[in-house]
Short mmCIF file of C-alpha atoms and ligand atoms in Angstrom, two decimals:
data_model
loop_
_atom_site.label_atom_id
_atom_site.label_comp_id
_atom_site.label_asym_id
_atom_site.label_seq_id
_atom_site.Cartn_x
_atom_site.Cartn_y
_atom_site.Cartn_z
CA MET A 1 10.71 31.80 13.29
CA ILE A 2 8.22 30.19 10.94
CA ASN A 3 5.96 27.57 12.53
CA VAL A 4 4.29 24.54 10.98
CA PRO A 5 0.71 25.23 9.88
CA LYS A 6 -1.91 24.68 12.59
CA GLY A 7 -2.99 21.07 12.83
CA THR A 8 0.16 19.64 11.20
CA LYS A 9 3.14 18.03 12.86
CA ASP A 10 6.79 17.25 12.30
CA ILE A 11 7.55 13.61 12.86
CA LEU A 12 11.06 13.61 14.29
CA PRO A 13 13.42 10.62 14.53
CA GLN A 14 12.41 9.92 18.14
CA GLU A 15 8.88 9.34 16.81
CA SER A 16 9.38 8.14 13.25
CA TYR A 17 10.52 4.65 14.24
CA LYS A 18 7.15 4.18 15.95
CA TRP A 19 5.42 5.11 12.71
CA GLN A 20 7.56 2.61 10.84
CA TYR A 21 6.58 -0.05 13.37
CA VAL A 22 2.85 0.61 12.94
CA GLU A 23 3.17 0.85 9.15
CA LYS A 24 5.10 -2.41 8.99
CA ILE A 25 2.41 -4.24 10.94
CA ALA A 26 -0.26 -2.66 8.74
CA ARG A 27 1.49 -3.90 5.58
CA GLU A 28 2.12 -7.33 7.03
CA THR A 29 -1.42 -7.82 8.30
CA ALA A 30 -2.92 -6.68 5.00
CA ARG A 31 -0.58 -9.05 3.13
CA ILE A 32 -1.69 -12.04 5.21
CA PHE A 33 -5.29 -11.26 4.24
CA GLY A 34 -4.36 -11.17 0.54
CA ALA A 35 -4.41 -7.39 0.07
CA SER A 36 -1.89 -5.51 -2.08
CA GLU A 37 -0.88 -1.89 -1.79
CA ILE A 38 -2.52 0.76 -3.93
CA ARG A 39 -1.23 4.33 -4.10
CA THR A 40 -3.41 7.06 -5.52
CA PRO A 41 -2.63 10.78 -5.86
CA THR A 42 -2.64 13.08 -2.85
CA PHE A 43 -5.06 15.35 -4.68
CA GLU A 44 -7.99 14.65 -6.96
CA HIS A 45 -10.57 16.61 -8.91
CA THR A 46 -12.96 17.90 -6.25
CA GLU A 47 -15.78 16.06 -8.01
CA VAL A 48 -14.33 12.72 -6.85
CA PHE A 49 -15.02 13.59 -3.21
CA LEU A 50 -18.30 15.39 -3.83
CA ARG A 51 -19.59 12.18 -5.32
CA GLY A 52 -17.42 9.66 -3.51
CA VAL A 53 -17.79 11.00 0.02
CA GLY A 54 -21.15 12.71 -0.34
CA GLU A 55 -22.39 16.27 -0.27
CA THR A 56 -24.19 15.92 3.06
CA THR A 57 -21.17 14.78 5.06
CA ASP A 58 -19.09 16.89 7.46
CA ILE A 59 -16.09 16.19 5.29
CA VAL A 60 -17.56 17.75 2.17
CA ASN A 61 -19.55 20.42 3.99
CA LYS A 62 -16.77 21.98 5.95
CA GLU A 63 -13.52 20.03 6.08
CA MET A 64 -12.05 19.87 2.58
CA TYR A 65 -8.90 21.62 1.42
CA THR A 66 -10.20 22.76 -1.94
CA PHE A 67 -8.53 25.25 -4.25
CA LEU A 68 -8.32 26.27 -7.87
CA ASP A 69 -5.03 25.31 -9.47
CA LYS A 70 -3.27 27.54 -11.98
CA GLY A 71 -5.29 25.96 -14.76
CA ASN A 72 -8.51 26.89 -12.96
CA ARG A 73 -9.42 23.33 -12.03
CA SER A 74 -11.03 22.65 -8.70
CA ILE A 75 -8.64 20.41 -6.81
CA THR A 76 -9.02 18.86 -3.35
CA LEU A 77 -6.39 17.32 -1.08
CA LYS A 78 -7.66 13.86 -0.21
CA PRO A 79 -9.69 13.91 3.00
CA GLU A 80 -9.91 10.10 3.03
CA GLY A 81 -8.72 7.15 0.97
CA THR A 82 -11.76 5.37 -0.42
CA ALA A 83 -13.02 7.80 -3.06
CA GLY A 84 -9.67 8.05 -4.86
CA ILE A 85 -9.33 4.27 -4.91
CA ALA A 86 -12.85 3.88 -6.27
CA ARG A 87 -11.96 6.44 -8.96
CA ALA A 88 -8.78 4.50 -9.80
CA PHE A 89 -10.72 1.21 -9.89
CA VAL A 90 -13.10 2.63 -12.48
CA GLU A 91 -10.48 4.52 -14.49
CA ASN A 92 -8.15 1.50 -14.75
CA GLY A 93 -10.95 -0.89 -15.68
CA LEU A 94 -10.24 -3.08 -12.66
CA ALA A 95 -13.79 -4.45 -12.68
CA ASN A 96 -12.41 -6.73 -15.40
CA SER A 97 -9.57 -7.97 -13.24
CA ALA A 98 -9.74 -10.97 -10.90
CA LEU A 99 -12.34 -10.14 -8.27
CA PRO A 100 -12.49 -9.50 -5.44
CA ALA A 101 -9.78 -6.88 -5.81
CA LYS A 102 -8.11 -6.51 -2.41
CA PHE A 103 -6.30 -3.27 -1.74
CA PHE A 104 -4.64 -1.64 1.23
CA TYR A 105 -3.23 1.85 1.52
CA LEU A 106 -1.24 4.10 3.80
CA THR A 107 -1.84 7.75 3.07
CA PRO A 108 -1.81 11.26 4.47
CA CYS A 109 -5.29 12.84 4.65
CA PHE A 110 -6.27 16.48 4.94
CA ARG A 111 -9.29 17.88 6.75
CA TYR A 112 -9.87 21.42 7.92
CA GLU A 113 -10.87 20.62 11.51
CA ARG A 114 -10.37 22.12 14.93
CA PRO A 115 -7.06 20.56 16.01
CA GLN A 116 -6.93 18.69 19.34
CA ALA A 117 -5.40 15.47 20.64
CA GLY A 118 -6.01 12.84 17.98
CA ARG A 119 -7.52 15.35 15.55
CA LEU A 120 -5.25 17.05 13.06
CA ARG A 121 -5.50 18.83 9.75
CA GLU A 122 -2.95 16.55 8.17
CA PHE A 123 -3.26 13.03 9.53
CA HIS A 124 -2.57 9.53 8.27
CA GLN A 125 -4.69 6.50 7.56
CA PHE A 126 -4.15 2.83 7.04
CA GLY A 127 -7.09 1.33 5.22
CA VAL A 128 -8.28 -1.54 3.07
CA GLU A 129 -10.85 -1.80 0.30
CA PHE A 130 -12.19 -5.14 -0.91
CA LEU A 131 -14.11 -4.72 -4.14
CA GLY A 132 -16.31 -7.15 -6.02
CA SER A 133 -18.08 -9.39 -3.50
CA TYR A 134 -21.55 -9.19 -1.98
CA SER A 135 -20.82 -12.08 0.34
CA ALA A 136 -21.08 -11.61 4.10
CA ASP A 137 -17.81 -13.42 4.61
CA ILE A 138 -15.87 -10.57 3.05
CA ASP A 139 -17.53 -8.25 5.60
CA ALA A 140 -16.41 -10.52 8.42
CA GLU A 141 -12.97 -10.81 6.88
CA THR A 142 -12.61 -7.02 6.64
CA ILE A 143 -13.59 -6.62 10.28
CA LEU A 144 -11.21 -9.40 11.25
CA LEU A 145 -8.36 -7.72 9.36
CA ALA A 146 -8.90 -4.49 11.31
CA LYS A 147 -9.09 -6.43 14.56
CA THR A 148 -5.95 -8.43 13.76
CA PHE A 149 -4.07 -5.25 12.92
CA LEU A 150 -5.06 -3.62 16.22
CA GLU A 151 -4.05 -6.74 18.12
CA ASN A 152 -0.74 -7.13 16.28
CA VAL A 153 0.14 -3.52 17.00
CA GLY A 154 -0.44 -4.18 20.70
CA ILE A 155 -3.75 -2.44 21.28
CA LYS A 156 -6.08 -3.87 23.85
CA ASN A 157 -9.36 -2.63 25.25
CA VAL A 158 -11.06 -1.60 22.05
CA SER A 159 -14.71 -2.36 21.54
CA LEU A 160 -16.12 -3.35 18.19
CA TYR A 161 -19.55 -1.95 17.33
CA ILE A 162 -21.44 -3.13 14.30
CA ASN A 163 -24.69 -2.18 12.68
CA SER A 164 -26.53 -2.54 9.41
CA ILE A 165 -27.91 0.49 7.61
CA GLY A 166 -29.87 -1.68 5.19
CA CYS A 167 -30.06 -1.30 1.44
CA LYS A 168 -31.49 1.40 -0.79
CA GLU A 169 -34.97 -0.11 -0.55
CA CYS A 170 -35.38 -0.81 3.14
CA ARG A 171 -33.55 2.31 4.21
CA LYS A 172 -36.30 4.43 2.65
CA ASN A 173 -38.83 3.06 5.14
CA TYR A 174 -36.48 3.78 7.97
CA GLU A 175 -35.69 7.28 6.73
CA ASN A 176 -39.40 8.04 6.62
CA ALA A 177 -39.91 6.84 10.18
CA LEU A 178 -36.84 8.74 11.34
CA LYS A 179 -37.95 11.92 9.61
CA GLU A 180 -41.36 11.67 11.16
CA TYR A 181 -39.85 11.28 14.62
CA LEU A 182 -37.32 14.07 14.15
CA ASN A 183 -39.91 16.44 12.73
CA GLN A 184 -41.68 16.26 16.08
CA ASN A 185 -38.45 17.48 17.70
CA LEU A 186 -37.39 19.85 15.00
CA ASP A 187 -36.85 22.91 17.20
CA ALA A 188 -34.22 21.23 19.35
CA LEU A 189 -32.02 20.08 16.46
CA CYS A 190 -28.83 21.98 15.63
CA PRO A 191 -29.00 24.12 12.45
CA LEU A 192 -26.90 21.63 10.50
CA CYS A 193 -29.21 18.76 11.41
CA LYS A 194 -32.27 20.80 10.51
CA ASP A 195 -30.70 21.08 7.10
CA ARG A 196 -29.82 17.36 7.07
CA LEU A 197 -33.35 16.30 7.88
CA ASN A 198 -34.51 16.34 4.31
CA LYS A 199 -31.22 15.69 2.59
CA ASN A 200 -29.85 12.80 4.63
CA PRO A 201 -31.55 12.20 7.97
CA LEU A 202 -29.26 9.27 8.85
CA ARG A 203 -26.39 11.70 9.37
CA ILE A 204 -28.29 13.17 12.31
CA LEU A 205 -27.69 9.95 14.26
CA ASP A 206 -23.98 10.71 13.98
CA CYS A 207 -24.19 14.36 15.11
CA LYS A 208 -21.83 15.30 17.96
CA ASN A 209 -24.16 18.06 19.28
CA ASP A 210 -25.48 17.16 22.76
CA ASP A 211 -29.07 18.26 22.05
CA CYS A 212 -29.17 16.20 18.88
CA LYS A 213 -27.68 13.22 20.71
CA GLU A 214 -30.40 13.48 23.35
CA ILE A 215 -33.13 13.46 20.73
CA THR A 216 -31.71 10.61 18.68
CA LYS A 217 -31.49 8.41 21.78
CA ASN A 218 -35.17 7.60 21.47
CA ALA A 219 -35.35 7.66 17.68
CA PRO A 220 -36.65 4.61 15.80
CA LYS A 221 -33.94 1.98 15.36
CA ILE A 222 -32.84 0.98 11.90
CA LEU A 223 -32.61 -2.72 12.73
CA ASP A 224 -36.39 -2.73 13.20
CA TYR A 225 -36.76 -1.62 9.59
CA ILE A 226 -34.24 -3.49 7.46
CA CYS A 227 -35.52 -6.05 4.95
CA GLN A 228 -35.16 -9.80 5.20
CA ASP A 229 -32.12 -9.99 2.92
CA CYS A 230 -30.28 -7.27 4.82
CA SER A 231 -31.19 -8.89 8.09
CA ALA A 232 -29.92 -12.28 6.88
CA HIS A 233 -26.70 -10.61 5.74
CA LEU A 234 -26.14 -9.12 9.18
CA GLU A 235 -26.90 -12.45 10.86
CA LYS A 236 -24.32 -14.14 8.65
CA VAL A 237 -21.69 -11.52 9.47
CA LYS A 238 -22.43 -12.02 13.17
CA LYS A 239 -22.21 -15.78 12.83
CA LEU A 240 -18.83 -15.57 11.09
CA LEU A 241 -17.51 -13.18 13.72
CA ASP A 242 -18.66 -15.67 16.35
CA ILE A 243 -16.80 -18.44 14.53
CA ALA A 244 -13.66 -16.29 14.51
CA GLY A 245 -14.11 -15.56 18.22
CA VAL A 246 -14.49 -11.83 17.66
CA GLU A 247 -16.49 -9.98 20.28
CA TYR A 248 -18.83 -7.21 19.14
CA LYS A 249 -21.81 -5.18 20.20
CA ILE A 250 -24.65 -4.11 17.98
CA ASN A 251 -24.92 -0.32 18.01
CA PRO A 252 -27.86 1.04 16.01
CA ASN A 253 -26.47 4.58 16.12
CA ILE A 254 -23.47 3.80 13.97
CA VAL A 255 -24.17 5.12 10.49
CA ARG A 256 -22.24 5.93 7.43
CA GLY A 257 -25.02 8.10 6.16
CA LEU A 258 -24.30 8.17 2.46
CA ASP A 259 -26.69 7.01 -0.22
CA TYR A 260 -24.30 4.42 -1.53
CA TYR A 261 -23.28 2.99 1.81
CA THR A 262 -25.15 -0.22 2.49
CA ARG A 263 -25.62 -2.89 5.07
CA THR A 264 -22.64 -3.53 7.35
CA VAL A 265 -21.04 -0.58 9.16
CA PHE A 266 -18.62 -0.85 12.05
CA GLU A 267 -16.30 1.04 14.37
CA PHE A 268 -13.56 0.16 16.81
CA VAL A 269 -13.68 2.48 19.79
CA SER A 270 -11.22 2.91 22.66
CA GLU A 271 -11.82 4.29 26.13
CA ASN A 272 -8.15 5.23 26.42
CA ILE A 273 -7.74 8.28 24.20
CA GLY A 274 -10.42 10.65 25.39
CA ALA A 275 -13.01 12.23 23.16
CA GLN A 276 -11.45 11.06 19.90
CA GLY A 277 -12.17 7.43 20.78
CA THR A 278 -12.88 6.02 17.34
CA VAL A 279 -9.70 4.49 16.01
CA CYS A 280 -11.22 2.67 13.04
CA GLY A 281 -14.34 3.11 10.96
CA GLY A 282 -15.57 1.04 8.07
CA GLY A 283 -18.44 -0.32 6.12
CA ARG A 284 -19.94 -1.67 2.94
CA TYR A 285 -20.50 0.70 0.03
CA ASP A 286 -22.23 -1.25 -2.70
CA GLY A 287 -23.31 1.88 -4.57
CA LEU A 288 -20.03 3.79 -4.67
CA ILE A 289 -18.37 2.40 -7.79
CA LYS A 290 -21.51 3.02 -9.82
CA GLU A 291 -21.78 6.52 -8.38
CA LEU A 292 -18.30 7.21 -9.77
CA GLY A 293 -19.28 5.97 -13.24
CA GLY A 294 -18.21 2.32 -13.03
CA THR A 295 -20.17 -0.87 -13.52
CA ASP A 296 -22.13 -1.84 -10.45
CA THR A 297 -19.50 -3.34 -8.11
CA PRO A 298 -19.92 -3.89 -4.39
CA GLY A 299 -17.20 -2.99 -1.91
CA ILE A 300 -16.29 -2.88 1.72
CA GLY A 301 -13.42 -1.29 3.61
CA PHE A 302 -12.18 0.47 6.70
CA ALA A 303 -9.74 3.18 7.68
CA VAL A 304 -7.66 3.46 10.83
CA GLY A 305 -6.13 6.73 12.04
CA ILE A 306 -2.41 6.19 12.64
CA GLU A 307 -2.08 9.18 15.00
CA ARG A 308 -4.84 7.75 17.20
CA ILE A 309 -3.14 4.35 17.19
CA LEU A 310 0.11 5.93 18.38
CA LEU A 311 -1.73 7.95 21.01
CA LEU A 312 -3.40 4.80 22.24
CA LEU A 313 -0.11 2.91 22.40
CA GLU A 314 1.41 5.73 24.40
CA ASN A 315 -1.54 6.05 26.78
CA THR A 316 -1.60 2.34 27.48
CA GLY A 317 2.16 2.10 28.06
CA VAL A 318 3.02 -0.08 25.07
CA GLU A 319 6.77 0.25 24.45
CA ILE A 320 8.05 0.10 20.89
CA GLU A 321 11.68 -0.84 20.53
CA ASN A 322 13.79 1.62 18.56
CA PRO A 323 15.55 -0.39 15.85
CA ASN A 324 17.82 2.54 15.00
CA LYS A 325 20.09 2.27 18.04
CA VAL A 326 23.81 2.12 17.31
CA LYS A 327 25.13 -1.39 17.97
CA ILE A 328 28.74 -0.33 18.42
CA TYR A 329 30.27 3.11 18.75
CA PHE A 330 34.00 3.55 18.13
CA ALA A 331 35.93 6.20 20.05
CA PRO A 332 39.29 6.90 18.36
CA MET A 333 41.94 8.65 20.48
CA GLY A 334 43.58 10.54 17.64
CA GLU A 335 44.01 11.13 13.93
CA SER A 336 45.63 7.85 12.89
CA GLU A 337 43.24 5.82 15.05
CA SER A 338 40.43 7.65 13.39
CA GLU A 339 41.51 6.30 9.98
CA LYS A 340 41.54 2.73 11.30
CA VAL A 341 38.12 3.29 12.82
CA PHE A 342 36.87 4.58 9.48
CA GLU A 343 38.03 1.33 7.91
CA LEU A 344 36.46 -0.83 10.66
CA VAL A 345 33.17 1.03 10.48
CA SER A 346 33.08 0.78 6.68
CA ASN A 347 33.63 -2.98 6.83
CA LEU A 348 31.01 -3.51 9.52
CA ARG A 349 28.45 -1.40 7.68
CA ALA A 350 29.09 -3.41 4.53
CA GLN A 351 28.09 -6.42 6.62
CA GLY A 352 24.92 -4.73 7.83
CA VAL A 353 26.00 -3.66 11.30
CA LEU A 354 24.61 -0.34 12.56
CA CYS A 355 27.76 1.36 13.87
CA ASP A 356 29.16 4.84 14.16
CA PHE A 357 32.12 6.87 15.42
CA ASP A 358 33.08 10.38 16.45
CA HIS A 359 32.73 13.07 13.80
CA MET A 360 33.20 16.05 16.09
CA GLY A 361 36.80 15.72 17.27
CA ARG A 362 35.63 15.16 20.87
CA GLY A 363 37.81 13.88 23.71
CA ILE A 364 37.26 10.33 24.98
CA LYS A 365 35.06 11.39 27.92
CA ALA A 366 32.79 13.43 25.70
CA GLN A 367 32.63 10.57 23.21
CA PHE A 368 31.40 8.22 25.95
CA LYS A 369 28.81 10.77 26.95
CA TYR A 370 27.64 11.00 23.37
CA ALA A 371 27.55 7.21 22.96
CA ASP A 372 25.43 6.99 26.08
CA LYS A 373 23.10 9.71 24.83
CA ILE A 374 22.42 7.96 21.54
CA GLY A 375 21.92 4.67 23.38
CA ALA A 376 24.86 2.80 21.80
CA GLU A 377 24.93 -0.81 22.96
CA TYR A 378 28.75 -1.19 22.87
CA VAL A 379 31.64 1.26 22.89
CA ALA A 380 35.18 0.50 21.71
CA VAL A 381 38.03 2.92 22.49
CA ILE A 382 40.87 2.74 19.98
CA GLY A 383 44.29 4.13 20.83
CA SER A 384 47.86 3.33 19.73
CA ASN A 385 47.93 0.06 21.77
CA GLU A 386 44.83 -1.23 20.03
CA LEU A 387 46.28 -0.31 16.65
CA ALA A 388 49.47 -2.18 17.49
CA GLU A 389 47.66 -5.28 18.73
CA GLY A 390 44.91 -5.30 16.12
CA ALA A 391 42.40 -5.87 18.88
CA VAL A 392 40.13 -3.79 21.12
CA LYS A 393 38.31 -3.88 24.44
CA ILE A 394 34.59 -3.66 23.76
CA LYS A 395 32.53 -2.29 26.61
CA LYS A 396 28.91 -3.19 27.04
CA MET A 397 27.20 0.02 28.12
CA ALA A 398 24.35 -1.68 29.99
CA ASP A 399 26.56 -3.35 32.61
CA GLY A 400 30.08 -2.07 32.01
CA SER A 401 31.43 -5.56 31.22
CA GLU A 402 34.38 -5.69 28.80
CA SER A 403 35.51 -8.19 26.16
CA PHE A 404 38.82 -8.25 24.32
CA VAL A 405 38.15 -8.80 20.62
CA LYS A 406 40.39 -8.96 17.53
CA PHE A 407 39.47 -6.42 14.84
CA SER A 408 38.67 -9.25 12.45
CA ASP A 409 36.31 -10.86 14.98
CA ILE A 410 34.18 -7.82 15.85
CA LYS A 411 31.35 -8.84 13.53
CA ASP A 412 31.19 -12.34 15.02
CA PHE A 413 31.34 -10.94 18.53
CA LEU A 414 28.42 -8.61 17.84
CA SER A 415 26.39 -11.37 16.21
CA ASN A 416 26.83 -13.59 19.23
CA ASN A 417 26.08 -10.92 21.84
P1 ATP B 1 -14.50 11.46 13.87
O1 ATP B 1 -15.89 11.04 14.25
O2 ATP B 1 -13.50 11.26 14.98
O3 ATP B 1 -14.45 12.82 13.26
P2 ATP B 1 -14.64 10.33 11.27
O4 ATP B 1 -15.91 9.57 11.27
O5 ATP B 1 -14.59 11.67 10.64
O6 ATP B 1 -14.05 10.42 12.77
P3 ATP B 1 -13.47 8.56 9.36
O7 ATP B 1 -13.78 9.44 8.23
O8 ATP B 1 -14.26 7.33 9.56
O9 ATP B 1 -13.48 9.42 10.70
O10 ATP B 1 -11.91 8.20 9.33
C1 ATP B 1 -11.39 6.97 9.83
C2 ATP B 1 -10.41 7.19 10.96
O11 ATP B 1 -9.48 8.22 10.64
C3 ATP B 1 -11.04 7.68 12.26
O12 ATP B 1 -11.57 6.62 12.98
C4 ATP B 1 -9.85 8.30 12.96
O13 ATP B 1 -9.06 7.31 13.58
C5 ATP B 1 -9.07 8.89 11.82
N1 ATP B 1 -9.33 10.35 11.69
C6 ATP B 1 -10.39 10.95 11.11
N2 ATP B 1 -10.26 12.29 11.13
C7 ATP B 1 -9.07 12.54 11.75
C8 ATP B 1 -8.35 13.73 12.07
N3 ATP B 1 -8.80 14.94 11.75
N4 ATP B 1 -7.15 13.61 12.71
C9 ATP B 1 -6.66 12.39 13.02
N5 ATP B 1 -7.29 11.25 12.74
C10 ATP B 1 -8.48 11.30 12.11
MG1 MG B 2 -14.66 13.61 11.36
#
């Protein structure tokens, strides 16, 4: 037997309807906020992610699926959605379109990670990117979109953490202070963080290593260093979130430690899915479009992990109704009844009714068993009497009650019950 590759999953019909539910709410929520879908390729030139995600990140350092294609180009399967969209924005000249440009996406992502609950090698993200506005209200709106999505899906008990990582100018002061502090504790840092210290010290605040976490606890806090403009921006975001009634906590350890990430960063974290508690991460990236060769255009966005959403729904007992249940199942008693049933089913399907009948030549008892197994709402047995009368007894599986219905009235009966 050949197995799926480690860290990937089959999504079978008993799961796929849950995905459709979450995806539908994602699309609908994004639509209400004025965002339209963008689809970019599953793979890009590796360069897009080196520049668009950043060479000092975990993603680029150790998680990318990178290979040479047959034309000797370095290709990478997308590890996240933003960089490809930024590339598309520049390539398609969208800076000249009506701004802000508001995009959402649903995409598979690929990261070479150690698989565990809520952490896969192929996973899926819903995300949005709003490009073109420096205004704090688009930050608040982005956060509100994520929050609305989580609420609409049925997720409770998530905490919103926000922070500001300042701008290019004020972050330098902070980085210097941070470096100075960390240099005093250099020996205790993990090898990766030792390496990060000079390249991108902010990333160290995000390190999962316990020793590093212990050290960064007492590190200088970025909010003590950001400039007046950045501080005012954060205050405005907070004020707007207050107006919208969104609860949040300031968490100075949340960083998106890339050069072109700026100001607002945020995460939604749940206590209900174990170690992989972050369901959504986002932030402002005013330097990204320029980094990818476009005209200076600000942006902000977030990404939610769909697998973690589904895990959270399961762990908190949120039931999702399966819309694929058969409304009525016909059980013909023989060959000629089967032809009539074929006709009835064809007519009902043409009218949009989800119905089915026996394709296996089973006896009546086995057909009932099957109907029960697939969760059919009604079952109608058709024998020679029913053919003669042009009517059938329809049994409601939930309570066993029966109704006598003419063939021509089945659709109406089902609509009214
Ligand atoms: P983590 O700290 O858990 O590794 P991250 O900071 O790498 O997360 P982002 O790059 O911000 O994650 O991606 C946004 C969201 O995508 C995460 O909050 C999470 O819900 C989801 N996600 C990220 N990596 C994975 C993965 N390997 N498997 C499943 N979901 C993931
Ligand atoms: Mg990660």
